[in-house]
C-alpha cells in the first residue's frame, strides 16, 4: 500500500502544479474586448518612438499615434520598450489595435518584434491576401515564411502570443500562423505600415502571466 500511496501523492502534486502554472487566457487574444490587458497608446509609462521625414511621419494626435508612409515602397513604424525580459519570459502576449490602413495590393501593416534598430529586427507583415514573416539582419531582409490570410475592413487587432519557444499570431481573433523556436533578445516591439498609407494606433495589448509558486508539499498527506 505504501507504494500506491507515494504514487498517488506524486500524481496529485503534478496535477496541482499544472493547475497553478501560469497561462494566457483566451480573452487576452480578443483585442479591444480584453479591457484588462489593453493600454492606451498615450499612457505616459510607455514611450512610443516618433519620426518626421520625407518618407514617413509618426506623431501623437488626440488620443492616438498617427502613422503615415508617404512612399509606395516605404514604411512608417513606431516601437516601444515592453517591461518584459523576453529572453527569460517563456510566455507573454503583445498586440496592436490598429485603425487603417485599407489594405490594397501595395499596402500592408504589421508587427515589429525583437527590434534592435532598422537593420536588425523581425516582423510579421499582413498584406491583402498573404502574410510574410520577415527577418532583417545587418540590413539584409529575408522572407522566412509566407501564407494566405483573410481579413475585412480597416480595423485590426493583431496579437502575438509567446509560448513554448515559439510565437502564435492572431488577427481579429483568428490564427494567422505559428512560428517555432524564435530567439528573442530585445524587448522592443512595435507597429508598421507599408506602402503609401495612413493608420492610427489607439491602444495596445500586453499580458504577462503572474508566476506562482508551484512547489507542493506532501508531508501532511
Short mmCIF file of C-alpha atoms in Angstrom, two decimals:
data_model
loop_
_atom_site.label_atom_id
_atom_site.label_comp_id
_atom_site.label_asym_id
_atom_site.label_seq_id
_atom_site.Cartn_x
_atom_site.Cartn_y
_atom_site.Cartn_z
CA UNK A 1 0.00 0.00 0.00
CA UNK A 2 2.91 2.33 0.70
CA UNK A 3 3.96 2.20 -2.96
CA UNK A 4 0.49 3.22 -4.15
CA UNK A 5 0.26 5.98 -1.53
CA UNK A 6 3.53 7.53 -2.75
CA UNK A 7 2.38 7.25 -6.38
CA UNK A 8 -0.92 8.95 -5.52
CA UNK A 9 0.94 11.78 -3.80
CA UNK A 10 3.11 12.32 -6.88
CA UNK A 11 0.11 12.34 -9.24
CA UNK A 12 -1.83 14.78 -7.04
CA UNK A 13 1.18 17.10 -6.73
CA UNK A 14 1.70 17.06 -10.51
CA UNK A 15 -1.96 17.82 -11.18
CA UNK A 16 -1.98 20.70 -8.68
CA UNK A 17 1.22 22.14 -10.17
CA UNK A 18 -0.29 22.00 -13.68
CA UNK A 19 -3.40 23.83 -12.48
CA UNK A 20 -1.30 26.52 -10.78
CA UNK A 21 1.04 27.09 -13.75
CA UNK A 22 0.55 30.49 -15.43
CA UNK A 23 -1.20 30.61 -18.80
CA UNK A 24 -2.54 33.22 -21.17
CA UNK A 25 -6.35 33.22 -21.11
CA UNK A 26 -8.30 33.24 -24.36
CA UNK A 27 -9.67 36.72 -23.65
CA UNK A 28 -6.13 38.11 -23.99
CA UNK A 29 -6.36 37.32 -27.70
CA UNK A 30 -9.63 39.10 -28.38
CA UNK A 31 -8.11 42.55 -28.87
CA UNK A 32 -10.13 45.61 -27.88
CA UNK A 33 -12.53 43.46 -25.82
CA UNK A 34 -9.72 42.39 -23.49
CA UNK A 35 -10.07 45.53 -21.37
CA UNK A 36 -7.92 44.29 -18.52
CA UNK A 37 -4.94 43.90 -20.84
CA UNK A 38 -5.45 46.91 -23.11
CA UNK A 39 -3.29 50.01 -22.60
CA UNK A 40 -3.83 53.43 -24.16
CA UNK A 41 -1.02 54.30 -26.55
CA UNK A 42 -0.82 57.69 -24.82
CA UNK A 43 -0.05 56.13 -21.43
CA UNK A 44 2.99 58.14 -20.19
CA UNK A 45 4.61 54.98 -18.83
CA UNK A 46 5.31 53.85 -22.40
CA UNK A 47 7.32 55.94 -24.85
CA UNK A 48 6.44 55.16 -28.47
CA UNK A 49 9.00 56.41 -30.97
CA UNK A 50 8.09 59.28 -33.30
CA UNK A 51 9.61 60.49 -36.58
CA UNK A 52 9.13 63.07 -39.30
CA UNK A 53 10.95 62.60 -42.62
CA UNK A 54 10.22 62.95 -46.32
CA UNK A 55 9.19 59.30 -46.45
CA UNK A 56 7.39 58.75 -43.15
CA UNK A 57 5.73 60.59 -40.30
CA UNK A 58 4.72 59.23 -36.89
CA UNK A 59 3.24 61.53 -34.24
CA UNK A 60 0.66 61.70 -31.48
CA UNK A 61 -2.69 63.18 -32.44
CA UNK A 62 -5.51 63.45 -29.90
CA UNK A 63 -5.62 60.04 -28.19
CA UNK A 64 -3.80 58.03 -30.86
CA UNK A 65 -0.48 57.53 -32.58
CA UNK A 66 -0.81 58.54 -36.24
CA UNK A 67 1.39 56.78 -38.79
CA UNK A 68 1.87 57.88 -42.39
CA UNK A 69 4.01 56.22 -45.03
CA UNK A 70 4.48 58.67 -47.90
CA UNK A 71 6.10 56.32 -50.39
CA UNK A 72 4.68 53.33 -52.29
CA UNK A 73 7.77 51.35 -51.30
CA UNK A 74 8.29 52.96 -47.91
CA UNK A 75 7.43 52.06 -44.34
CA UNK A 76 6.33 54.03 -41.29
CA UNK A 77 6.88 52.44 -37.89
CA UNK A 78 6.95 53.04 -34.16
CA UNK A 79 8.40 50.92 -31.37
CA UNK A 80 8.07 50.80 -27.59
CA UNK A 81 10.07 49.02 -24.90
CA UNK A 82 7.99 46.46 -23.00
CA UNK A 83 8.64 45.67 -19.32
CA UNK A 84 9.36 42.07 -20.23
CA UNK A 85 12.59 40.09 -20.07
CA UNK A 86 11.99 38.41 -23.43
CA UNK A 87 14.97 36.08 -23.09
CA UNK A 88 13.68 34.50 -19.88
CA UNK A 89 9.90 35.02 -20.13
CA UNK A 90 8.57 31.84 -21.70
CA UNK A 91 5.05 33.19 -22.04
CA UNK A 92 3.51 36.61 -22.73
CA UNK A 93 1.23 38.37 -25.21
CA UNK A 94 1.61 41.63 -27.11
CA UNK A 95 -0.92 43.09 -29.52
CA UNK A 96 -1.95 46.11 -31.58
CA UNK A 97 -5.37 47.69 -32.02
CA UNK A 98 -4.98 49.47 -35.34
CA UNK A 99 -7.40 51.54 -37.43
CA UNK A 100 -6.39 51.51 -41.09
CA UNK A 101 -4.87 51.27 -43.48
CA UNK A 102 -7.22 49.92 -46.13
CA UNK A 103 -5.06 47.03 -47.27
CA UNK A 104 -4.63 47.01 -51.04
CA UNK A 105 -2.06 45.45 -53.35
CA UNK A 106 0.78 47.81 -52.41
CA UNK A 107 -0.24 48.40 -48.79
CA UNK A 108 0.39 46.37 -45.65
CA UNK A 109 0.51 46.56 -41.87
CA UNK A 110 2.27 44.51 -39.29
CA UNK A 111 4.10 43.99 -36.03
CA UNK A 112 7.77 44.54 -35.33
CA UNK A 113 9.40 42.48 -32.59
CA UNK A 114 12.89 41.66 -31.34
CA UNK A 115 13.71 45.16 -32.61
CA UNK A 116 17.26 46.47 -32.13
CA UNK A 117 17.42 49.03 -34.95
CA UNK A 118 16.18 49.32 -38.54
CA UNK A 119 18.95 46.98 -39.66
CA UNK A 120 18.07 44.27 -37.14
CA UNK A 121 14.51 43.20 -36.33
CA UNK A 122 11.79 40.66 -37.00
CA UNK A 123 8.40 41.42 -38.49
CA UNK A 124 5.06 39.82 -39.29
CA UNK A 125 3.61 41.69 -42.28
CA UNK A 126 -0.04 41.43 -43.33
CA UNK A 127 -0.89 42.15 -46.96
CA UNK A 128 -4.10 41.98 -48.96
CA UNK A 129 -4.22 38.18 -49.12
CA UNK A 130 -0.92 37.00 -47.69
CA UNK A 131 1.23 37.29 -44.58
CA UNK A 132 5.02 37.26 -44.52
CA UNK A 133 7.41 36.58 -41.64
CA UNK A 134 10.50 38.69 -42.30
CA UNK A 135 13.88 38.74 -40.57
CA UNK A 136 16.21 41.69 -41.13
CA UNK A 137 19.80 41.14 -40.02
CA UNK A 138 22.58 43.67 -40.66
CA UNK A 139 20.30 45.37 -43.17
CA UNK A 140 19.67 42.23 -45.21
CA UNK A 141 16.00 41.25 -45.46
CA UNK A 142 14.97 37.59 -45.60
CA UNK A 143 11.41 36.37 -46.10
CA UNK A 144 11.32 33.25 -43.95
CA UNK A 145 7.68 32.21 -44.22
CA UNK A 146 4.57 33.23 -46.17
CA UNK A 147 0.99 32.03 -46.31
CA UNK A 148 -2.61 33.03 -47.01
CA UNK A 149 -4.51 35.38 -44.69
CA UNK A 150 -8.09 36.64 -44.61
CA UNK A 151 -9.39 39.92 -43.22
CA UNK A 152 -12.07 42.52 -43.87
CA UNK A 153 -12.48 46.21 -43.21
CA UNK A 154 -9.80 48.54 -41.90
CA UNK A 155 -9.86 47.88 -38.15
CA UNK A 156 -7.39 45.25 -36.95
CA UNK A 157 -6.37 43.51 -33.76
CA UNK A 158 -3.04 41.76 -34.28
CA UNK A 159 -1.78 39.77 -31.29
CA UNK A 160 1.40 37.78 -30.74
CA UNK A 161 1.34 35.05 -28.10
CA UNK A 162 4.71 33.80 -26.92
CA UNK A 163 4.59 30.20 -25.75
CA UNK A 164 6.97 27.24 -25.58
CA UNK A 165 9.74 28.99 -27.50
CA UNK A 166 7.51 29.94 -30.43
CA UNK A 167 5.10 32.73 -31.32
CA UNK A 168 1.48 32.34 -32.41
CA UNK A 169 -0.15 35.27 -34.22
CA UNK A 170 -3.85 36.11 -34.22
CA UNK A 171 -5.61 38.61 -36.49
CA UNK A 172 -9.04 39.70 -35.24
CA UNK A 173 -9.16 36.57 -33.08
CA UNK A 174 -8.22 34.12 -35.85
CA UNK A 175 -4.88 32.37 -36.05
CA UNK A 176 -2.59 33.64 -38.81
CA UNK A 177 0.43 31.43 -38.23
CA UNK A 178 2.71 29.85 -35.66
CA UNK A 179 6.46 30.34 -35.70
CA UNK A 180 8.51 27.77 -33.81
CA UNK A 181 11.72 28.25 -31.82
CA UNK A 182 12.07 32.00 -32.19
CA UNK A 183 15.04 33.54 -30.36
CA UNK A 184 14.33 36.92 -28.78
CA UNK A 185 16.92 39.30 -27.33
CA UNK A 186 15.20 42.69 -27.46
CA UNK A 187 12.11 43.81 -25.56
CA UNK A 188 11.29 46.49 -28.15
CA UNK A 189 8.15 45.75 -30.17
CA UNK A 190 6.05 47.92 -32.42
CA UNK A 191 3.76 48.61 -35.33
CA UNK A 192 4.47 49.27 -39.01
CA UNK A 193 2.59 50.14 -42.19
CA UNK A 194 3.94 49.73 -45.70
CA UNK A 195 3.16 51.41 -48.99
CA UNK A 196 1.61 54.85 -49.31
CA UNK A 197 -0.85 54.64 -46.41
CA UNK A 198 -2.07 56.06 -43.12
CA UNK A 199 -3.11 54.36 -39.89
CA UNK A 200 -3.98 55.08 -36.26
CA UNK A 201 -2.82 53.14 -33.23
CA UNK A 202 -5.10 53.90 -30.27
CA UNK A 203 -4.17 51.11 -27.88
CA UNK A 204 -2.02 48.04 -27.48
CA UNK A 205 -2.34 44.77 -25.60
CA UNK A 206 0.17 43.42 -23.13
CA UNK A 207 -0.26 40.40 -20.91
CA UNK A 208 2.34 38.79 -18.66
CA UNK A 209 1.10 35.82 -16.60
CA UNK A 210 1.81 36.02 -12.90
CA UNK A 211 4.40 33.48 -11.82
CA UNK A 212 3.16 31.29 -8.99
CA UNK A 213 4.98 29.03 -6.58
CA UNK A 214 4.14 25.53 -7.81
CA UNK A 215 6.21 23.65 -5.24
CA UNK A 216 3.95 21.29 -3.43
CA UNK A 217 4.47 19.61 -0.07
CA UNK A 218 3.19 16.09 0.59
CA UNK A 219 4.39 15.77 4.15
CA UNK A 220 0.84 16.09 5.55
CA UNK A 221 -0.75 13.71 3.08
#
